[in-house]
Coordinates of C-alpha atoms and ligand atoms in Angstrom, one line a residue:
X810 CA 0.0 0.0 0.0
X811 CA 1.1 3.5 -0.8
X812 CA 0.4 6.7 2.1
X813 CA 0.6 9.6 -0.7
X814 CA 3.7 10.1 -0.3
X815 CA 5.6 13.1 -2.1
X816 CA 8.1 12.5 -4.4
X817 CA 10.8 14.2 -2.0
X818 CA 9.2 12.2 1.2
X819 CA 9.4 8.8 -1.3
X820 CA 13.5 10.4 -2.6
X821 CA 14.0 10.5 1.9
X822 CA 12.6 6.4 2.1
X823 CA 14.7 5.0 -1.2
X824 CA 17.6 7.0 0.1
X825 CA 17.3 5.2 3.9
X826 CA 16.2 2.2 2.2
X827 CA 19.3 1.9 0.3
X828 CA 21.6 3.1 2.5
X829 CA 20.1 0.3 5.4
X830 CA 20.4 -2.7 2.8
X831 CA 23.9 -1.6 1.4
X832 CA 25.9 -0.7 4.3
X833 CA 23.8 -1.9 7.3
X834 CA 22.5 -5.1 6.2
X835 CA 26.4 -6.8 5.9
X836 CA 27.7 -5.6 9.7
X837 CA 24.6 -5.9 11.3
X838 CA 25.2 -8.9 12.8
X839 CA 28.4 -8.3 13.8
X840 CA 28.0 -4.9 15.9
X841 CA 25.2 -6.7 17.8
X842 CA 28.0 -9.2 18.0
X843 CA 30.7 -6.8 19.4
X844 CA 28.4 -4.6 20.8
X845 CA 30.1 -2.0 18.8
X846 CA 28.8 1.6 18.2
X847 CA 28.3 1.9 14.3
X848 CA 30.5 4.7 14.0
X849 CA 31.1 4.2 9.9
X850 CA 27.3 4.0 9.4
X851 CA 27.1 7.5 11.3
X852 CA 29.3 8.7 8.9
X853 CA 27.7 7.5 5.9
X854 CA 24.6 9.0 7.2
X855 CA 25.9 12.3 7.5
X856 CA 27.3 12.1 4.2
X857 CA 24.1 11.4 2.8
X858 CA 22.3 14.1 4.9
X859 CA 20.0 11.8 6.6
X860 CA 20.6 13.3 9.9
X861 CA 19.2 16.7 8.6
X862 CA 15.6 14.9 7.5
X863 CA 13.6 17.1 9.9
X864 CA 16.1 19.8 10.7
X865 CA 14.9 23.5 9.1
X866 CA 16.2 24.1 5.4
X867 CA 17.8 27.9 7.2
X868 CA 20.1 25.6 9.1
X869 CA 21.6 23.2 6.8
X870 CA 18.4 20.0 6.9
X871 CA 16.3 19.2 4.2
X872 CA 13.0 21.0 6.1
X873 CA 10.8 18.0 6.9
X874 CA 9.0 17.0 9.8
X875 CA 7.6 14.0 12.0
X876 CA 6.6 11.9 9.2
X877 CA 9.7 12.9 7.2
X878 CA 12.1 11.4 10.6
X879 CA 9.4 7.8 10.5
X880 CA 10.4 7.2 7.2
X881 CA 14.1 7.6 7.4
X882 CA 13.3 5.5 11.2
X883 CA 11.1 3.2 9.8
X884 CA 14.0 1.8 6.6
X885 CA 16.7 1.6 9.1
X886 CA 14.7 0.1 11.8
X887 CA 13.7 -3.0 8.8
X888 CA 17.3 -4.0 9.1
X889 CA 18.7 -2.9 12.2
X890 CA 17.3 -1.3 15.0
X891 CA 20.3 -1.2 17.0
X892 CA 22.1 1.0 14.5
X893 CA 18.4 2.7 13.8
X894 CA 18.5 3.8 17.8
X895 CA 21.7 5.8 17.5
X896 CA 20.5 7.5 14.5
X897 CA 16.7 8.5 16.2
X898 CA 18.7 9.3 19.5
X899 CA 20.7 12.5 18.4
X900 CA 17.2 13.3 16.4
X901 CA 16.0 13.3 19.8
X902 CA 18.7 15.2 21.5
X903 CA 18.4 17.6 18.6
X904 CA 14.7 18.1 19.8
X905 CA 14.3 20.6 22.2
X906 CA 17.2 22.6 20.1
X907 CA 14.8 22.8 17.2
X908 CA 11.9 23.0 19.4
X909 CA 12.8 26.1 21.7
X910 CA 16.2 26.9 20.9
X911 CA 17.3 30.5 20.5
X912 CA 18.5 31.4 17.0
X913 CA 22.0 31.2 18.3
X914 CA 21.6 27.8 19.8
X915 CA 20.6 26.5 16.5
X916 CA 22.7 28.9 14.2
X917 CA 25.6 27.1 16.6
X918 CA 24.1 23.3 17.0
X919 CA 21.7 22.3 14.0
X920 CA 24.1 22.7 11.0
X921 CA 26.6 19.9 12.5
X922 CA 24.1 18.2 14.0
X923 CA 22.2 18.2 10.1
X924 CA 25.7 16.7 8.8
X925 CA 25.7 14.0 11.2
X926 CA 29.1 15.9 12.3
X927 CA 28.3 16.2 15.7
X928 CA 25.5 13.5 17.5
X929 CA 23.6 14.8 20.0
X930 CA 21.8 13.1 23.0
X931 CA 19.0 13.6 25.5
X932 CA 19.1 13.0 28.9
X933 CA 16.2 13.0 31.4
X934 CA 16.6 9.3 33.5
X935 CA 18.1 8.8 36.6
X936 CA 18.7 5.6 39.0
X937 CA 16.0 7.1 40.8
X938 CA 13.5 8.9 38.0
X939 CA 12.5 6.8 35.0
X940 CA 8.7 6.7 34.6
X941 CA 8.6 9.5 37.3
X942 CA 10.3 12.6 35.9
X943 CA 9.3 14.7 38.1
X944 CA 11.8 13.3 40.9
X945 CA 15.3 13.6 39.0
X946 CA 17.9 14.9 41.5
X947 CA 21.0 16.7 39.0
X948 CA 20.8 20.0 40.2
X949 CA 21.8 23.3 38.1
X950 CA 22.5 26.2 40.7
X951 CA 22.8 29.7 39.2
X952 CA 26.5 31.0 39.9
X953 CA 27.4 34.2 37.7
X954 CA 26.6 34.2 34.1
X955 CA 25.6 30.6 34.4
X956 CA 25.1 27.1 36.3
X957 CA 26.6 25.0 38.0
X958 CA 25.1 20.8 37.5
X959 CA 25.7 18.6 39.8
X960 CA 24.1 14.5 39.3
X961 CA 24.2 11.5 37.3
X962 CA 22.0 10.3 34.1
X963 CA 21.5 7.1 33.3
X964 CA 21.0 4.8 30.5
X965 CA 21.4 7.8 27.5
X966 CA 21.7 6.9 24.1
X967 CA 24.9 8.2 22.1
X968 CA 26.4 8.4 25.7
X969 CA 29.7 9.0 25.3
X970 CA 30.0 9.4 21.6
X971 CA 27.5 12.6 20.6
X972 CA 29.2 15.7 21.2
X973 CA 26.0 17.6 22.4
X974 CA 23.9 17.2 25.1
X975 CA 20.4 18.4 26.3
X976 CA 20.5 17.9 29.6
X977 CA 17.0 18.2 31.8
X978 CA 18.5 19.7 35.8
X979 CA 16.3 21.1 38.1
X980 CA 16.4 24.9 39.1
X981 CA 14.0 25.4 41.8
X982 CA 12.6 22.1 43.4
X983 CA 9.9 24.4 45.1
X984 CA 8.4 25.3 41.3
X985 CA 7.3 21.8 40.8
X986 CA 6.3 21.7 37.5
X987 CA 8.1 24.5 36.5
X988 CA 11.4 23.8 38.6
X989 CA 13.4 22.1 36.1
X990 CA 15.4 23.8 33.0
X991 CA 16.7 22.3 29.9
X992 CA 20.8 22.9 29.4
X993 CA 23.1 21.9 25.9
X994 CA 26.0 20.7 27.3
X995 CA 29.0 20.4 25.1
X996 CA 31.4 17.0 25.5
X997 CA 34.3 18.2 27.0
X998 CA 33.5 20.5 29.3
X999 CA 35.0 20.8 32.8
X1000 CA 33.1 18.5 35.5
X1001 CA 31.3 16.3 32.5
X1002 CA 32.6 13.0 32.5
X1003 CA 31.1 9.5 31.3
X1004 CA 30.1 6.4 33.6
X1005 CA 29.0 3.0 33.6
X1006 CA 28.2 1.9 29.7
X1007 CA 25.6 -0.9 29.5
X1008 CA 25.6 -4.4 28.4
X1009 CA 22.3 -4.7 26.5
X1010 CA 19.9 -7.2 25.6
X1011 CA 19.2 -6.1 22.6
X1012 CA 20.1 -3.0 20.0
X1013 CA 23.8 -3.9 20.9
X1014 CA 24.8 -1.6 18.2
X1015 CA 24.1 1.6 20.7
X1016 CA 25.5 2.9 22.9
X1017 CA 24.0 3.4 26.2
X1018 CA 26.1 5.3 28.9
X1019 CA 26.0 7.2 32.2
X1020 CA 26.6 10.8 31.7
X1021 CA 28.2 12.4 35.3
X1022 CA 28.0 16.3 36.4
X1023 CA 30.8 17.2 39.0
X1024 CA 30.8 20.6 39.6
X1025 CA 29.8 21.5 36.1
X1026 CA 29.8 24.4 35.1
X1027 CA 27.3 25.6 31.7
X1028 CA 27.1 29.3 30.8
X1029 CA 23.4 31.0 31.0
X1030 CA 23.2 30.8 27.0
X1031 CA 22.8 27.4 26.9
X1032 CA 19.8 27.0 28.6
X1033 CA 17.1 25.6 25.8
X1034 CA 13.7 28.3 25.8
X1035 CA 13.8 30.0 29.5
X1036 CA 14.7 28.8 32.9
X1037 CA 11.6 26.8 34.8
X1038 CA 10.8 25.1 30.9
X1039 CA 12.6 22.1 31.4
X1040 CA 9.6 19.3 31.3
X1041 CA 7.9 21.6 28.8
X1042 CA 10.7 21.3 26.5
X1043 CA 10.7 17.4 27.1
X1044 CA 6.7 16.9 27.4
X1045 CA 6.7 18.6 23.9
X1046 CA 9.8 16.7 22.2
X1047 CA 8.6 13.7 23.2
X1048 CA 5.3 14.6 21.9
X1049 CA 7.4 15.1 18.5
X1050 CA 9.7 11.5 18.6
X1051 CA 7.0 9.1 19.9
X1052 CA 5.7 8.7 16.5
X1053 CA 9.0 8.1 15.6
X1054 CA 9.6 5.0 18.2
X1055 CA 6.9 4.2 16.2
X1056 CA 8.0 4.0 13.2
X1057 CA 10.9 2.0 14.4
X1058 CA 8.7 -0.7 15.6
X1059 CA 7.2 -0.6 11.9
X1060 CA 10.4 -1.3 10.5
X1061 CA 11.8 -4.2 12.7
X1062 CA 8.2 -6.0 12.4
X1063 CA 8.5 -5.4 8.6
X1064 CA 12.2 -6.8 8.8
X1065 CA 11.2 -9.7 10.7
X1066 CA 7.4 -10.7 8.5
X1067 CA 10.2 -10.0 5.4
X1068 CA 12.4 -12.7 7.2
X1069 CA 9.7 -15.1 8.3
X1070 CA 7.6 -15.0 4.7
X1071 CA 10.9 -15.8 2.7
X1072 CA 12.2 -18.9 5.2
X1073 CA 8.7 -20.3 5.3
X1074 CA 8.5 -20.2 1.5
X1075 CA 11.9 -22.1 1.3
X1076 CA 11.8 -24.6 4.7
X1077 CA 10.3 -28.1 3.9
X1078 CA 8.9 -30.0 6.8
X1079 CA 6.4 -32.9 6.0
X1080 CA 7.7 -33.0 2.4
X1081 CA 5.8 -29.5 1.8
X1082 CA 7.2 -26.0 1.9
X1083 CA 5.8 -24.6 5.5
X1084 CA 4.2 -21.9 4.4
X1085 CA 1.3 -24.4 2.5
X1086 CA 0.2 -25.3 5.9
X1087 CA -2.7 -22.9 7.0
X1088 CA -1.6 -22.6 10.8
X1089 CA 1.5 -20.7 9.8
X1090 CA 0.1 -18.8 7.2
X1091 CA -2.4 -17.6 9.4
X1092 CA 0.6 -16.3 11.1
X1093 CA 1.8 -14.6 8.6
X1094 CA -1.0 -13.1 7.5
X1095 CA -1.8 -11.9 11.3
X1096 CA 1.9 -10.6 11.1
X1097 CA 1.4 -8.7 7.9
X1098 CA -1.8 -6.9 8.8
X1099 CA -0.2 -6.0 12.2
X1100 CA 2.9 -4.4 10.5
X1101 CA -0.1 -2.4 8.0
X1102 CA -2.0 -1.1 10.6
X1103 CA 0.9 0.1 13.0
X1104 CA 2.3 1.3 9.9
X1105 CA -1.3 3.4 8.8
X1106 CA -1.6 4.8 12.4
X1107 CA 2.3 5.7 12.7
X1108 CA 2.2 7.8 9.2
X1109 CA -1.2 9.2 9.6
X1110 CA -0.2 10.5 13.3
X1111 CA 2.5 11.6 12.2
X1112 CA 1.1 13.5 9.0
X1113 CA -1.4 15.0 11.1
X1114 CA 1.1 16.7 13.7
X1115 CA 3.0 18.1 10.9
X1116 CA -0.4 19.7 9.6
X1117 CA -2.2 21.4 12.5
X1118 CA 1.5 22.4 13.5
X1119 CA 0.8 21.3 17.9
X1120 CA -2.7 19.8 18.0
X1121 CA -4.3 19.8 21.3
X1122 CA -4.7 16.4 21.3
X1123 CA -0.7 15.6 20.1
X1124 CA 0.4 13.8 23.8
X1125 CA -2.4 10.8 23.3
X1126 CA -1.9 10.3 19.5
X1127 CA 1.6 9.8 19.5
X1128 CA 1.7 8.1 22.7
X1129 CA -1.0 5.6 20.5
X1130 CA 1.6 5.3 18.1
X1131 CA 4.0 4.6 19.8
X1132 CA 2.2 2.2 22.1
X1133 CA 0.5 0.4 19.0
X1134 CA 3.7 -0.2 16.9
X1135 CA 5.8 -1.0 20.0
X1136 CA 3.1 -4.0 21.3
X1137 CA 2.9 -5.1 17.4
X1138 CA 7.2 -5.0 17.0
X1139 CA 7.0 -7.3 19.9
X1140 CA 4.5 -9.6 18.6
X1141 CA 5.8 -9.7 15.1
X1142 CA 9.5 -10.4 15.9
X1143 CA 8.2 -13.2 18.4
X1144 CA 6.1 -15.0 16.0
X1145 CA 9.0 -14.7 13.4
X1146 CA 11.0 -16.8 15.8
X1147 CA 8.2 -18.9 15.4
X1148 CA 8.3 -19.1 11.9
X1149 CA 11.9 -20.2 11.7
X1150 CA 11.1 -23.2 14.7
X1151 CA 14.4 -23.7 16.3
X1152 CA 16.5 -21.7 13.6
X1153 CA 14.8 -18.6 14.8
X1154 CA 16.8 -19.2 18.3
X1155 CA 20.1 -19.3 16.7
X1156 CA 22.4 -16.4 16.3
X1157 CA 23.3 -17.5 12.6
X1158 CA 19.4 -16.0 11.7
X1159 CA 18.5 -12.4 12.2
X1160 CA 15.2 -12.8 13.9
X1161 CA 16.3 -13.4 17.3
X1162 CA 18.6 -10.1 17.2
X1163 CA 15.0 -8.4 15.9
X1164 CA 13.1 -10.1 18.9
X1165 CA 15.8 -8.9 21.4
X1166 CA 16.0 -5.3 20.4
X1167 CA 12.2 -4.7 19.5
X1168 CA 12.1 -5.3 23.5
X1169 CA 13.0 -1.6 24.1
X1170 CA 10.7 -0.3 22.2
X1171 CA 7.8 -1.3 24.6
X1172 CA 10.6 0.7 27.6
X1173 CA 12.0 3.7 26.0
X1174 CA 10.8 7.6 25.7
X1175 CA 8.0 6.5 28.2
X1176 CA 7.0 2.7 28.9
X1177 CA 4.1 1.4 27.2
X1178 CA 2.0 1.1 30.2
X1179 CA 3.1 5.1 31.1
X1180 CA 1.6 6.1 27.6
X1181 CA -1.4 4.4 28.3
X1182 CA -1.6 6.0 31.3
X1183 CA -2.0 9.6 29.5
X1184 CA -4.1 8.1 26.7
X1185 CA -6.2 7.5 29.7
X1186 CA -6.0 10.6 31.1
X1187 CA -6.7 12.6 27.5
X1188 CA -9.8 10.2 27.5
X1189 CA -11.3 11.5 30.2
X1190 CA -10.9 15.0 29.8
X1191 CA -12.3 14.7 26.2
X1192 CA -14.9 13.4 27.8
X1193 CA -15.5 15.6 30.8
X1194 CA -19.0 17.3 30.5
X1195 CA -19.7 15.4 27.8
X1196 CA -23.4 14.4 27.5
X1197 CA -24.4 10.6 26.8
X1198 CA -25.8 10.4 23.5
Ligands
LIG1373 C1 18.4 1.0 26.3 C2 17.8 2.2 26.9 C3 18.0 3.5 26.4 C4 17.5 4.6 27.0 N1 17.8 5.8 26.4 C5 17.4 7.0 27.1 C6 17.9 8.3 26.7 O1 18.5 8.4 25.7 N2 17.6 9.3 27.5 C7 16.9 9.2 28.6 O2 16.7 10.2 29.3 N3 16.4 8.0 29.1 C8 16.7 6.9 28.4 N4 16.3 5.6 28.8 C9 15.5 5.5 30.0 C10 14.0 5.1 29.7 O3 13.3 6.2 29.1 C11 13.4 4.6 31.0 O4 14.0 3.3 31.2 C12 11.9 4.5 31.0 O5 11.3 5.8 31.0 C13 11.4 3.8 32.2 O6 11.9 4.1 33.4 P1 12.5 3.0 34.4 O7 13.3 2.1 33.5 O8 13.2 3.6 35.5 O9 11.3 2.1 34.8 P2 10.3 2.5 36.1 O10 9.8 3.8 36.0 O11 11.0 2.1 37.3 O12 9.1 1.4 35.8 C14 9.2 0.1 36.1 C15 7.8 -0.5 35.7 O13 6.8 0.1 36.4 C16 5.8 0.6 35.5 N5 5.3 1.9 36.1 C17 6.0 2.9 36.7 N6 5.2 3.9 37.0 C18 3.9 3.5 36.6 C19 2.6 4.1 36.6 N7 2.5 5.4 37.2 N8 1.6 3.5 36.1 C20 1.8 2.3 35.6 N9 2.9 1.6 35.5 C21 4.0 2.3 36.0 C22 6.6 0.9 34.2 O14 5.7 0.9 33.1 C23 7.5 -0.4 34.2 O15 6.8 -1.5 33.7 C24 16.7 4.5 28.2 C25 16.5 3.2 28.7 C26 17.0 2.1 28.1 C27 16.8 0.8 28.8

């Protein structure tokens, strides 16, 4: 099926398409393997300008928007969404630059971050704060012409290899809501150091990394929109990358149905190819009209935040993508093991890789069961004062 796409949104998908089944495709397994960071690929993807997809034409990006970012996510994520993560995580980082940064901020940020010359990265979690947000504890004191951070984040993609950091610190604990700011802080500076980097379960090919404030001091012009804005800036990025978690569940259930349909047409079991008996072509067939729907919601949410610009009702549509296409990822890559019997356990096929790292998507940029939580909540203030019909 085709979403009416334009020819430069269809030029944006064959580019990433090409790019994922020529360069990614052969070292895939590999960097799962070696849990290495796909530092080449980065490159490549610069080159290309595939990090500039959604960044503004003004500052070196090709000028798209969500849905432009879910296509270029969704290709990747088909054939690896370990190397797909690293990509989507500076996009992230990038964010609340694009979002509510000052003209300087992005005159000095976007155009390297566009070239896939610099990587950027986001970081909200703590030990302590996941879900919960609201309780981080790295602190940014005023002193002089700036801050002073003091804390540790946890478990941020492109720890330790993007250069640029927006960093979410709270200000004034007494504000509540309003008590935390956003900071860019550059790799390199004084009292920024790296920590503990992870051993995964699944997209291996990230890097996931502790990032540690000592005594760190950021100037006043790097704080993103205004101090007290700092879960603003994140509430609304987020708002803007769900649909893009998304679209990388779309593309690792699409990699793993592609997977699945082409063993079962090839594996004889009973003297027949395994995809002639009706048991697992019901599977497939459930698989395959999982992957269309996620992929129909994911695209359409994403179209439609691009068009009404920040829709009222943005937080509980993009959480439903995200929540949709994460649950189907899941499902898909798990019946792919299926598919492939015992095969599908082995490291020698790629569905078990797809099956490990579709497992985050159901964890990251707000757990499944937290963005139900505000789909929820939108529900029933739709419906406040509502009348039964
Ligand atoms: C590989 C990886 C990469 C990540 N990258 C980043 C990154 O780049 N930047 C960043 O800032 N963070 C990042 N994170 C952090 C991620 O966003 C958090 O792990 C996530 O928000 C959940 O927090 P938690 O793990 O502390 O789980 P918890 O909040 O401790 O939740 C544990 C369980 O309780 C449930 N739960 C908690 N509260 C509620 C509630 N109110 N209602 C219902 N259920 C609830 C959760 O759904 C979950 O099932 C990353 C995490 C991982 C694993």
């Amino acid at each position: 099926m085709h979403y009416f796409l334009t020819p430069e949104q269809l030029m944006i998908q064959d580019l990433a398409r090409k790019i994922a089944r020529e360069k990614v495709l052969p070292v895939r397994a590999e960097l799962d393997e070696k849990e290495e960071f796909p530092w080449e690929l980065m490159k490549i993807f610069g080159e290309a300008g595939l990090f500039g997809v959604s960044i503004s034409e003004e500052y070196g990006g090709f000028g798209g928007g969500v849905l432009e970012n879910c296509l270029a996510v969704e290709e990747l994520s088909r054939i690896c969404l370990g190397v797909a993560t690293s990509y989507a995580a500076s996009g992230l980082g990038a964010h609340p630059i694009m979002l509510y940064g000052s003209p300087e901020q992005k005159k000095k940020y976007l155009p390297d971050i566009a070239r896939g010359k610099r990587l950027a990265a986001f970081g909200i979690t703590e030990a302590d704060a996941g879900s919960d947000a609201g309780s981080i504890r790295t602190t940014a004191v005023r002193k002089g012409e700036g801050y002073v951070l003091n804390g540790t984040k946890q478990w941020i993609t492109n720890g330790g290899e993007a250069e640029i950091y927006t960093i979410i610190a709270i200000t004034d604990r007494a504000k509540g809501p309003r008590g935390a700011s956003a900071f860019i802080v550059e790799k390199g500076t004084s009292g920024f150091n790296f920590g503990k980097k992870e051993k995964k379960l699944g997209i291996r090919a990230s890097a996931t990394r502790e990032l540690v404030f000592q005594d760190c001091f950021v100037p006043k012009e790097n704080v993103i929109a205004r101090e007290g804005m700092g879960f603003i800036v994140t509430m609304r990025t987020f708002d803007r990358t769900r649909p893009g978690v998304g679209a990388q569940g779309v593309g690792v259930a699409q990699g793993a149905l592609d997977e699945a349909v082409r063993y079962a047409r090839e594996r004889e079991q009973f003297e027949k190819k395994i995809i002639s008996f009706q048991a697992v072509q019901h599977l497939l067939a459930d698989m395959a009209t999982l992957v269309e729907a996620a992929r129909a919601l994911v695209l359409s949410v994403a179209r439609y935040i691009d068009h009404e610009k920040d829709p009222k009702d943005i937080s509980k549509l993009s959480g439903m993508a995200k929540v949709f296409a994460s649950d189907v990822a899941m499902r898909v890559t798990t019946d792919a093991v299926q598919v492939f019997g015992g095969y599908g356990y082995m490291r020698e096929y790629p569905v078990e890789k797809m099956m490990r790292d579709a497992k985050i998507l159901q964890i990251y940029e707000g757990t499944n069961q937290i963005q139900r939580n505000v789909i929820g909540l939108e529900l029933n203030k739709e419906y406040a004062g509502k009348k039964s019909s």
